[in-house]
């Protein structure tokens, strides 16, 4: 059964646990769904950027709590995934990390995982896109039966794959892939000049709708954060 829930209103929540979560006496992410709900929020992204370290029992307990309190879940996959890595073994390892992330997402009752596309620092962007496309196609051979959406995130550093157009292109490989638009990343990538009013935000949804369909745009998973940037794009958030 698919974890994806088509809810016709925007949902909001944090990525990971804030300092205030721990200041409130909470120690375990199993407490996060209720804590989020008590703030009037209804979504939570499980952060596994440094790897999935929690056991299945803990992940299931978090997922059960999310279902109980009506909190929509997503999962951010490990940062060391690189769809565009030039070493074939590392790209194949990235598929394994995606598999593990999908398993964790199932236990969390998450409907979306968030994936970084990789770097274009040492090769051309065209070469990086070919490698990323190949990795995603191979990933479908392993994970093509999942009902969990595999989200490709827009990125904030100029030498990373992850412009809106690059993400859209990668998502055209299969409906299993959907864009994850990080507005902070995009703003940093364009040195603070990207989002200046309603129309600049509206364009993103219209563009995704034009290229991938209105359903994808309507239920798009998004990130918002303030990000410090330099001339190379994102520095830190």
Coordinates of N, CA and C in Angstrom, one line a residue:
X1 N 0.8 -1.2 0.0 CA 0.0 0.0 0.0 C 0.9 1.2 0.0
X2 N 0.5 2.3 -0.8 CA 1.3 3.5 -0.9 C 1.1 4.3 0.4
X3 N 2.3 4.9 0.8 CA 2.2 5.8 2.0 C 1.8 7.2 1.5
X4 N 1.7 7.5 0.2 CA 1.5 8.8 -0.3 C 0.0 9.2 0.0
X5 N -0.2 10.4 0.6 CA -1.5 10.9 1.0 C -1.8 12.2 0.2
X6 N -2.8 12.2 -0.6 CA -3.1 13.4 -1.4 C -4.0 14.2 -0.5
X7 N -3.4 15.2 0.1 CA -4.2 16.1 1.0 C -4.3 17.5 0.3
X8 N -5.5 18.0 0.2 CA -5.7 19.2 -0.5 C -5.5 20.5 0.2
X9 N -4.4 20.5 1.0 CA -4.0 21.8 1.7 C -2.5 21.6 2.0
X10 N -1.9 22.8 2.2 CA -0.5 22.7 2.5 C -0.2 22.2 3.9
X11 N 0.8 21.4 4.0 CA 1.2 20.9 5.3 C 2.6 21.5 5.7
X12 N 2.9 21.7 6.9 CA 4.1 22.3 7.3 C 4.7 21.6 8.5
X13 N 6.1 21.5 8.6 CA 6.7 20.9 9.7 C 8.2 21.0 9.6
X14 N 9.0 20.7 10.6 CA 10.4 20.8 10.6 C 11.2 19.7 10.0
X15 N 12.4 19.9 9.6 CA 13.3 18.8 9.3 C 14.2 18.5 10.5
X16 N 14.0 17.4 11.1 CA 14.8 17.0 12.3 C 14.3 17.7 13.5
X17 N 15.1 17.6 14.6 CA 14.8 18.1 15.9 C 15.5 19.4 16.2
X18 N 14.8 20.4 16.5 CA 15.4 21.7 16.8 C 16.0 21.8 18.2
X19 N 16.7 22.8 18.5 CA 17.2 23.0 19.9 C 16.1 23.1 20.9
X20 N 14.9 23.7 20.4 CA 13.8 23.8 21.3 C 13.2 22.5 21.7
X21 N 13.3 21.5 20.8 CA 12.8 20.2 21.0 C 13.5 19.6 22.3
X22 N 14.8 19.7 22.3 CA 15.6 19.2 23.4 C 15.5 20.1 24.6
X23 N 15.4 21.4 24.4 CA 15.2 22.3 25.6 C 13.9 22.0 26.3
X24 N 12.9 21.4 25.5 CA 11.6 21.1 26.1 C 11.7 19.7 26.8
X25 N 12.9 19.2 27.0 CA 13.0 17.9 27.7 C 12.9 16.7 26.9
X26 N 12.7 16.8 25.6 CA 12.6 15.6 24.7 C 14.0 15.1 24.4
X27 N 14.0 13.7 24.3 CA 15.3 13.1 24.1 C 15.3 12.2 22.9
X28 N 14.2 11.7 22.4 CA 14.1 10.8 21.4 C 13.1 11.3 20.2
X29 N 13.5 10.9 19.0 CA 12.7 11.3 17.9 C 11.3 10.6 17.9
X30 N 11.2 9.6 18.7 CA 9.9 9.0 18.9 C 8.9 9.9 19.5
X31 N 9.4 11.0 20.2 CA 8.5 12.0 20.7 C 8.2 13.1 19.7
X32 N 8.8 13.1 18.6 CA 8.7 14.3 17.6 C 7.3 14.4 17.0
X33 N 6.6 13.4 16.6 CA 5.3 13.6 16.0 C 4.3 14.3 16.9
X34 N 4.2 13.9 18.2 CA 3.3 14.6 19.1 C 3.8 16.0 19.4
X35 N 5.1 16.2 19.5 CA 5.7 17.5 19.8 C 5.3 18.5 18.7
X36 N 5.5 18.0 17.4 CA 5.2 18.8 16.2 C 3.7 19.1 16.2
X37 N 2.9 18.1 16.5 CA 1.4 18.3 16.5 C 1.0 19.3 17.5
X38 N 1.6 19.3 18.7 CA 1.3 20.3 19.7 C 1.6 21.7 19.3
X39 N 2.4 21.9 18.3 CA 2.7 23.2 17.8 C 1.8 23.6 16.7
X40 N 0.8 22.8 16.3 CA -0.1 23.1 15.3 C 0.5 22.7 13.9
X41 N 1.6 22.0 13.9 CA 2.2 21.5 12.6 C 1.7 20.1 12.2
X42 N 1.9 19.8 11.0 CA 1.4 18.5 10.6 C 2.3 17.7 9.6
X43 N 3.6 18.0 9.7 CA 4.6 17.3 8.8 C 5.9 17.2 9.6
X44 N 6.7 16.2 9.2 CA 8.0 16.1 9.9 C 9.0 15.3 8.9
X45 N 10.2 15.9 8.7 CA 11.2 15.2 7.9 C 12.2 14.5 8.7
X46 N 12.4 13.2 8.6 CA 13.4 12.5 9.4 C 14.7 12.7 8.7
X47 N 15.7 13.2 9.4 CA 17.0 13.6 8.8 C 18.0 12.4 9.0
X48 N 18.3 11.8 7.9 CA 19.3 10.7 7.8 C 20.5 11.1 7.0
X49 N 20.9 12.4 7.0 CA 22.0 12.9 6.2 C 23.3 12.2 6.5
X50 N 23.5 11.8 7.7 CA 24.8 11.2 8.1 C 24.6 9.7 8.2
X51 N 23.5 9.2 7.6 CA 23.3 7.7 7.6 C 22.1 7.3 8.4
X52 N 21.6 6.2 8.2 CA 20.4 5.7 8.9 C 21.0 4.8 10.1
X53 N 20.9 5.3 11.3 CA 21.5 4.7 12.4 C 20.5 4.0 13.3
X54 N 19.2 4.5 13.2 CA 18.2 3.9 14.1 C 17.8 2.5 13.6
X55 N 17.4 1.7 14.5 CA 17.0 0.3 14.2 C 15.6 0.3 13.7
X56 N 15.2 -0.8 13.2 CA 13.8 -0.9 12.6 C 12.7 -0.7 13.7
X57 N 12.9 -1.2 14.9 CA 11.9 -1.0 15.9 C 11.7 0.5 16.2
X58 N 12.8 1.2 16.3 CA 12.7 2.7 16.6 C 12.0 3.4 15.4
X59 N 12.4 3.1 14.2 CA 11.8 3.7 13.1 C 10.3 3.4 13.0
X60 N 9.9 2.2 13.3 CA 8.5 1.8 13.3 C 7.7 2.6 14.4
X61 N 8.4 2.7 15.5 CA 7.7 3.4 16.6 C 7.5 4.9 16.3
X62 N 8.4 5.5 15.6 CA 8.2 6.9 15.1 C 7.1 6.9 14.1
X63 N 7.1 6.0 13.1 CA 6.0 5.9 12.1 C 4.6 5.7 12.8
X64 N 4.5 4.8 13.8 CA 3.3 4.6 14.4 C 2.8 5.9 15.1
X65 N 3.7 6.6 15.8 CA 3.4 7.9 16.4 C 2.9 8.9 15.4
X66 N 3.5 8.9 14.2 CA 3.1 9.9 13.2 C 1.7 9.6 12.7
X67 N 1.4 8.3 12.5 CA 0.0 7.9 12.1 C -1.0 8.3 13.2
X68 N -0.6 8.0 14.4 CA -1.5 8.3 15.6 C -1.9 9.8 15.6
X69 N -0.9 10.7 15.4 CA -1.1 12.1 15.6 C -1.3 12.8 14.2
X70 N -1.4 12.1 13.1 CA -1.8 12.7 11.9 C -0.7 13.6 11.3
X71 N 0.6 13.2 11.5 CA 1.7 13.9 11.0 C 2.3 13.2 9.8
X72 N 2.4 14.0 8.7 CA 2.9 13.4 7.4 C 4.5 13.3 7.5
X73 N 5.0 12.2 7.1 CA 6.4 12.0 7.2 C 7.2 11.9 5.9
X74 N 8.4 12.4 5.9 CA 9.3 12.3 4.8 C 10.7 11.9 5.4
X75 N 11.6 11.5 4.5 CA 13.0 11.2 5.0 C 14.0 11.8 4.0
X76 N 15.0 12.4 4.6 CA 16.1 12.9 3.8 C 17.2 11.8 3.8
X77 N 17.6 11.4 2.7 CA 18.6 10.3 2.5 C 20.0 10.8 2.9
X78 N 21.0 9.9 3.0 CA 22.3 10.3 3.4 C 22.9 11.2 2.4
X79 N 23.7 12.2 2.9 CA 24.4 13.2 2.0 C 25.4 12.5 1.1
X80 N 25.9 11.4 1.5 CA 27.0 10.8 0.7 C 26.5 10.1 -0.5
X81 N 25.2 10.1 -0.8 CA 24.7 9.6 -2.1 C 25.2 10.5 -3.2
X82 N 25.7 9.9 -4.2 CA 26.2 10.7 -5.4 C 25.7 10.0 -6.7
X83 N 24.7 10.5 -7.2 CA 24.2 9.9 -8.5 C 25.1 10.1 -9.6
X84 N 26.0 11.2 -9.5 CA 26.8 11.5 -10.7 C 28.3 11.2 -10.4
X85 N 28.6 10.3 -9.4 CA 30.0 10.0 -9.1 C 30.7 9.3 -10.3
X86 N 31.9 9.6 -10.5 CA 32.6 9.1 -11.6 C 33.1 7.7 -11.4
X87 N 33.1 7.2 -10.2 CA 33.5 5.8 -9.8 C 32.3 5.0 -9.8
X88 N 32.2 4.0 -10.7 CA 31.0 3.2 -10.9 C 30.6 2.5 -9.5
X89 N 31.6 2.0 -8.8 CA 31.2 1.3 -7.5 C 30.5 2.3 -6.5
X90 N 30.9 3.5 -6.5 CA 30.3 4.5 -5.6 C 28.9 4.8 -6.0
X91 N 28.7 4.8 -7.4 CA 27.3 5.1 -7.8 C 26.4 3.9 -7.5
X92 N 26.9 2.7 -7.6 CA 26.1 1.5 -7.3 C 25.9 1.5 -5.8
X93 N 26.9 1.9 -5.0 CA 26.6 2.0 -3.5 C 25.5 3.0 -3.2
X94 N 25.4 4.0 -4.0 CA 24.4 5.0 -3.8 C 23.0 4.4 -4.0
X95 N 22.9 3.4 -4.9 CA 21.6 2.7 -5.1 C 21.3 1.9 -3.8
X96 N 22.3 1.3 -3.2 CA 22.1 0.6 -2.0 C 21.6 1.5 -0.8
X97 N 22.2 2.7 -0.8 CA 21.7 3.7 0.2 C 20.3 4.1 0.0
X98 N 19.9 4.2 -1.3 CA 18.5 4.6 -1.6 C 17.6 3.4 -1.2
X99 N 18.0 2.2 -1.4 CA 17.2 1.0 -1.0 C 17.0 1.0 0.6
X100 N 18.1 1.3 1.3 CA 18.0 1.4 2.7 C 17.1 2.5 3.2
X101 N 17.2 3.6 2.5 CA 16.3 4.8 2.8 C 14.9 4.4 2.6
X102 N 14.6 3.7 1.5 CA 13.2 3.4 1.2 C 12.7 2.4 2.3
X103 N 13.5 1.5 2.7 CA 13.1 0.6 3.8 C 12.8 1.4 5.1
X104 N 13.6 2.3 5.4 CA 13.4 3.1 6.6 C 12.1 4.0 6.4
X105 N 11.9 4.5 5.2 CA 10.8 5.3 4.9 C 9.5 4.5 5.1
X106 N 9.5 3.3 4.7 CA 8.3 2.4 4.8 C 8.0 2.3 6.3
X107 N 9.0 2.1 7.2 CA 8.7 1.9 8.6 C 8.3 3.2 9.2
X108 N 8.7 4.3 8.7 CA 8.4 5.7 9.2 C 7.0 6.1 8.7
X109 N 6.4 5.3 7.8 CA 5.2 5.7 7.1 C 5.4 7.0 6.3
X110 N 6.6 7.2 5.8 CA 7.0 8.4 5.0 C 6.5 8.2 3.5
X111 N 6.0 9.2 2.9 CA 5.6 9.1 1.5 C 6.7 9.6 0.5
X112 N 7.7 10.2 1.0 CA 8.8 10.8 0.1 C 10.1 10.6 0.7
X113 N 11.1 10.3 -0.1 CA 12.5 10.4 0.3 C 13.2 11.5 -0.5
X114 N 14.1 12.2 0.1 CA 14.8 13.3 -0.6 C 16.2 12.9 -0.9
X115 N 16.6 13.1 -2.2 CA 17.9 12.6 -2.6 C 18.7 13.8 -3.3
X116 N 20.0 13.9 -3.0 CA 20.9 14.8 -3.6 C 21.4 14.2 -4.9
X117 N 21.4 15.0 -6.0 CA 21.9 14.4 -7.3 C 23.4 14.2 -7.4
X118 N 24.2 15.0 -6.7 CA 25.6 14.8 -6.8 C 26.3 16.0 -7.3
X119 N 27.6 15.9 -7.6 CA 28.5 17.0 -7.9 C 28.7 17.1 -9.5
X120 N 29.0 18.3 -9.9 CA 29.5 18.5 -11.3 C 30.8 19.3 -11.2
X121 N 31.6 19.1 -10.2 CA 32.8 19.9 -9.9 C 33.9 19.5 -10.8
X122 N 34.1 18.2 -11.1 CA 35.3 17.7 -11.8 C 35.0 17.3 -13.2
X123 N 33.8 17.3 -13.6 CA 33.3 16.9 -14.9 C 32.3 18.0 -15.4
X124 N 32.0 17.9 -16.7 CA 31.1 18.9 -17.2 C 29.7 18.6 -16.7
X125 N 28.8 19.5 -16.7 CA 27.4 19.3 -16.3 C 26.7 18.3 -17.1
X126 N 27.0 18.3 -18.4 CA 26.4 17.3 -19.3 C 26.9 15.9 -18.9
X127 N 28.2 15.7 -18.6 CA 28.7 14.4 -18.2 C 28.0 14.0 -16.9
X128 N 27.9 14.9 -16.0 CA 27.3 14.6 -14.7 C 25.8 14.2 -14.8
X129 N 25.1 14.9 -15.7 CA 23.7 14.5 -16.0 C 23.6 13.1 -16.6
X130 N 24.5 12.8 -17.5 CA 24.5 11.4 -18.0 C 24.7 10.4 -17.0
X131 N 25.7 10.6 -16.1 CA 25.9 9.7 -15.0 C 24.8 9.6 -14.0
X132 N 24.2 10.7 -13.7 CA 23.1 10.7 -12.8 C 21.9 10.0 -13.4
X133 N 21.6 10.2 -14.6 CA 20.5 9.5 -15.3 C 20.7 8.0 -15.3
X134 N 22.0 7.6 -15.6 CA 22.3 6.2 -15.6 C 22.1 5.6 -14.2
X135 N 22.5 6.3 -13.2 CA 22.3 5.8 -11.8 C 20.8 5.6 -11.5
X136 N 20.0 6.6 -11.9 CA 18.6 6.6 -11.6 C 17.9 5.4 -12.4
X137 N 18.3 5.2 -13.6 CA 17.8 4.1 -14.4 C 18.1 2.8 -13.8
X138 N 19.4 2.6 -13.3 CA 19.8 1.4 -12.6 C 19.0 1.2 -11.3
X139 N 18.8 2.4 -10.6 CA 18.0 2.3 -9.4 C 16.6 1.8 -9.6
X140 N 16.0 2.1 -10.7 CA 14.7 1.6 -11.0 C 14.7 0.1 -11.1
X141 N 15.8 -0.5 -11.6 CA 15.8 -2.0 -11.7 C 15.8 -2.6 -10.3
X142 N 16.2 -1.9 -9.3 CA 16.3 -2.4 -7.9 C 15.1 -1.9 -7.1
X143 N 14.7 -0.7 -7.3 CA 13.7 -0.1 -6.4 C 12.4 0.4 -7.2
X144 N 12.2 -0.1 -8.4 CA 11.2 0.4 -9.2 C 9.8 0.0 -8.7
X145 N 9.7 -0.9 -7.8 CA 8.3 -1.3 -7.4 C 7.8 -0.5 -6.2
X146 N 8.6 0.4 -5.6 CA 8.2 1.1 -4.5 C 7.1 2.1 -4.8
X147 N 6.2 2.3 -3.8 CA 5.2 3.3 -4.0 C 5.6 4.7 -3.3
X148 N 6.8 4.6 -2.7 CA 7.3 5.9 -2.0 C 7.9 6.7 -3.1
X149 N 7.6 8.0 -3.1 CA 8.2 8.9 -4.1 C 9.6 9.2 -3.8
X150 N 10.4 9.1 -4.9 CA 11.9 9.3 -4.8 C 12.1 10.8 -5.3
X151 N 12.4 11.7 -4.3 CA 12.5 13.1 -4.7 C 13.9 13.5 -5.0
X152 N 14.1 14.2 -6.1 CA 15.4 14.8 -6.4 C 15.4 16.3 -6.0
X153 N 16.3 16.7 -5.2 CA 16.3 18.0 -4.6 C 17.1 19.0 -5.4
X154 N 16.6 20.2 -5.5 CA 17.3 21.4 -6.1 C 18.4 21.7 -5.0
X155 N 19.6 22.1 -5.6 CA 20.7 22.3 -4.7 C 21.2 23.7 -4.7
X156 N 22.0 24.1 -3.7 CA 22.4 25.4 -3.5 C 23.8 25.8 -3.9
X157 N 24.7 24.9 -4.2 CA 26.1 25.2 -4.6 C 26.1 25.1 -6.1
X158 N 26.8 26.1 -6.7 CA 26.9 26.1 -8.1 C 27.5 24.9 -8.8
X159 N 28.5 24.3 -8.1 CA 29.1 23.1 -8.7 C 28.4 21.8 -8.4
X160 N 27.2 21.9 -7.8 CA 26.4 20.7 -7.6 C 25.3 20.6 -8.8
X161 N 25.0 19.4 -9.1 CA 23.8 19.2 -9.9 C 22.6 19.6 -9.1
X162 N 21.6 20.2 -9.7 CA 20.4 20.5 -9.0 C 19.8 21.9 -9.3
X163 N 20.0 22.4 -10.5 CA 19.1 23.5 -10.9 C 17.7 22.9 -11.1
X164 N 16.7 23.8 -11.2 CA 15.4 23.4 -11.4 C 15.3 22.6 -12.7
X165 N 15.9 23.1 -13.7 CA 15.8 22.4 -15.0 C 16.5 21.0 -15.0
X166 N 17.6 20.9 -14.3 CA 18.3 19.6 -14.2 C 17.4 18.6 -13.4
X167 N 16.8 19.1 -12.3 CA 15.9 18.2 -11.5 C 14.7 17.8 -12.4
X168 N 14.1 18.7 -13.1 CA 13.0 18.3 -14.0 C 13.4 17.3 -15.0
X169 N 14.6 17.4 -15.6 CA 15.1 16.5 -16.6 C 15.3 15.1 -16.0
X170 N 15.8 15.0 -14.8 CA 16.0 13.7 -14.1 C 14.7 13.1 -13.8
X171 N 13.7 13.9 -13.4 CA 12.4 13.4 -13.0 C 11.6 12.8 -14.2
X172 N 12.0 13.3 -15.4 CA 11.3 12.7 -16.6 C 11.7 11.3 -16.9
X173 N 12.7 10.8 -16.2 CA 13.1 9.4 -16.4 C 12.0 8.4 -16.0
X174 N 11.3 8.8 -15.0 CA 10.2 7.9 -14.5 C 9.3 8.7 -13.6
X175 N 8.0 8.4 -13.6 CA 7.1 9.0 -12.6 C 7.4 8.7 -11.2
X176 N 8.3 7.7 -11.0 CA 8.7 7.4 -9.6 C 9.5 8.5 -9.0
X177 N 10.1 9.4 -9.9 CA 11.0 10.5 -9.4 C 10.2 11.8 -9.5
X178 N 10.3 12.6 -8.4 CA 9.6 13.8 -8.3 C 10.5 14.9 -7.8
X179 N 10.3 16.2 -8.2 CA 11.2 17.2 -7.7 C 10.9 17.6 -6.3
X180 N 12.0 17.9 -5.6 CA 11.9 18.5 -4.2 C 12.5 19.9 -4.4
X181 N 11.7 20.9 -4.3 CA 12.2 22.2 -4.5 C 12.6 22.8 -3.2
X182 N 13.9 23.1 -3.0 CA 14.4 23.8 -1.8 C 14.6 25.3 -2.2
X183 N 13.7 26.1 -1.8 CA 13.7 27.5 -2.2 C 14.9 28.2 -1.6
X184 N 15.4 27.8 -0.4 CA 16.6 28.4 0.1 C 17.8 28.1 -0.7
X185 N 17.9 26.9 -1.2 CA 19.0 26.4 -2.0 C 19.0 27.2 -3.3
X186 N 17.8 27.3 -4.0 CA 17.8 28.0 -5.2 C 18.1 29.5 -5.1
X187 N 17.7 30.1 -4.0 CA 17.9 31.5 -3.8 C 19.4 31.7 -3.6
X188 N 20.1 30.8 -2.8 CA 21.5 30.9 -2.6 C 22.3 30.7 -3.9
X189 N 21.8 29.7 -4.7 CA 22.5 29.4 -5.9 C 22.6 30.6 -6.9
X190 N 21.5 31.4 -6.8 CA 21.5 32.6 -7.6 C 21.8 33.9 -6.9
X191 N 22.6 33.7 -5.8 CA 23.2 34.8 -5.0 C 22.2 35.7 -4.5
X192 N 21.1 35.2 -4.0 CA 20.1 36.0 -3.4 C 19.2 36.8 -4.3
X193 N 19.2 36.4 -5.6 CA 18.4 37.2 -6.6 C 17.2 36.4 -7.1
X194 N 17.0 35.2 -6.6 CA 16.0 34.3 -7.3 C 14.6 34.6 -6.9
X195 N 14.3 34.8 -5.6 CA 12.9 35.0 -5.2 C 12.7 36.4 -4.6
X196 N 12.0 37.2 -5.4 CA 11.8 38.6 -5.1 C 10.3 39.0 -4.9
X197 N 9.4 38.0 -5.1 CA 8.0 38.3 -5.0 C 7.2 37.1 -5.4
X198 N 5.8 37.3 -5.4 CA 4.9 36.2 -5.6 C 5.2 35.5 -6.9
X199 N 5.4 36.3 -8.0 CA 5.6 35.7 -9.3 C 6.8 34.8 -9.4
X200 N 7.8 35.1 -8.7 CA 9.0 34.2 -8.8 C 8.8 32.9 -8.1
X201 N 7.9 32.8 -7.1 CA 7.5 31.6 -6.5 C 6.5 30.8 -7.4
X202 N 5.6 31.6 -7.9 CA 4.6 31.0 -8.8 C 5.2 30.3 -10.0
X203 N 6.2 30.9 -10.5 CA 6.9 30.4 -11.7 C 7.4 28.9 -11.5
X204 N 7.9 28.6 -10.3 CA 8.4 27.3 -10.0 C 7.3 26.3 -10.1
X205 N 6.1 26.5 -9.5 CA 5.0 25.6 -9.6 C 4.5 25.5 -11.0
X206 N 4.4 26.6 -11.7 CA 4.0 26.5 -13.1 C 4.9 25.8 -14.0
X207 N 6.2 25.9 -13.8 CA 7.2 25.2 -14.6 C 7.1 23.7 -14.4
X208 N 7.1 23.4 -13.1 CA 6.9 21.9 -12.8 C 5.7 21.4 -13.4
X209 N 4.6 22.1 -13.3 CA 3.3 21.6 -13.8 C 3.4 21.5 -15.3
X210 N 4.0 22.4 -16.0 CA 4.2 22.3 -17.5 C 5.0 21.1 -17.9
X211 N 6.0 20.8 -17.2 CA 6.9 19.7 -17.6 C 6.6 18.4 -17.0
X212 N 6.0 18.3 -15.8 CA 5.8 17.0 -15.2 C 4.4 16.8 -14.9
X213 N 3.5 17.8 -15.1 CA 2.1 17.6 -14.8 C 1.6 18.3 -13.6
X214 N 0.4 18.8 -13.6 CA -0.2 19.6 -12.5 C -0.3 18.8 -11.2
X215 N -0.5 17.5 -11.3 CA -0.6 16.7 -10.1 C 0.8 16.7 -9.4
X216 N 1.9 16.6 -10.1 CA 3.2 16.7 -9.5 C 3.4 18.0 -8.8
X217 N 3.0 19.1 -9.5 CA 3.2 20.5 -8.9 C 2.3 20.7 -7.7
X218 N 1.1 20.1 -7.7 CA 0.2 20.4 -6.6 C 0.7 19.7 -5.3
X219 N 1.2 18.5 -5.5 CA 1.6 17.8 -4.3 C 3.2 17.8 -4.1
X220 N 3.8 18.8 -4.5 CA 5.3 18.9 -4.5 C 5.8 19.1 -3.0
X221 N 6.8 18.3 -2.8 CA 7.5 18.4 -1.5 C 8.5 19.6 -1.6
X222 N 8.5 20.5 -0.6 CA 9.4 21.7 -0.7 C 10.1 21.9 0.6
X223 N 11.2 22.6 0.6 CA 12.0 23.0 1.7 C 12.1 24.5 1.7
X224 N 12.1 25.1 2.9 CA 12.3 26.5 3.1 C 13.3 26.7 4.2
X225 N 14.3 27.5 4.0 CA 15.2 27.8 5.1 C 16.1 29.0 4.7
X226 N 16.6 29.7 5.7 CA 17.5 30.8 5.4 C 18.9 30.2 5.2
X227 N 19.6 30.6 4.1 CA 20.9 30.0 3.8 C 21.9 31.1 3.5
X228 N 23.0 31.1 4.2 CA 24.1 32.0 3.9 C 24.8 31.6 2.6
X229 N 25.1 32.5 1.8 CA 25.7 32.2 0.5 C 26.9 33.1 0.2
X230 N 27.8 32.6 -0.7 CA 28.9 33.3 -1.3 C 28.8 33.3 -2.8
X231 N 29.8 33.8 -3.5 CA 29.7 33.7 -5.0 C 29.7 32.3 -5.5
X232 N 30.0 31.3 -4.7 CA 29.9 29.9 -5.1 C 28.5 29.3 -4.8
X233 N 27.6 30.1 -4.2 CA 26.3 29.6 -3.9 C 26.2 29.4 -2.4
X234 N 25.5 28.3 -2.0 CA 25.3 28.0 -0.6 C 26.6 27.8 0.2
X235 N 26.6 28.5 1.4 CA 27.7 28.3 2.3 C 27.3 27.4 3.5
X236 N 26.2 27.9 4.2 CA 25.7 27.1 5.3 C 24.2 27.6 5.6
X237 N 23.5 26.7 6.2 CA 22.1 27.1 6.6 C 22.0 27.2 8.1

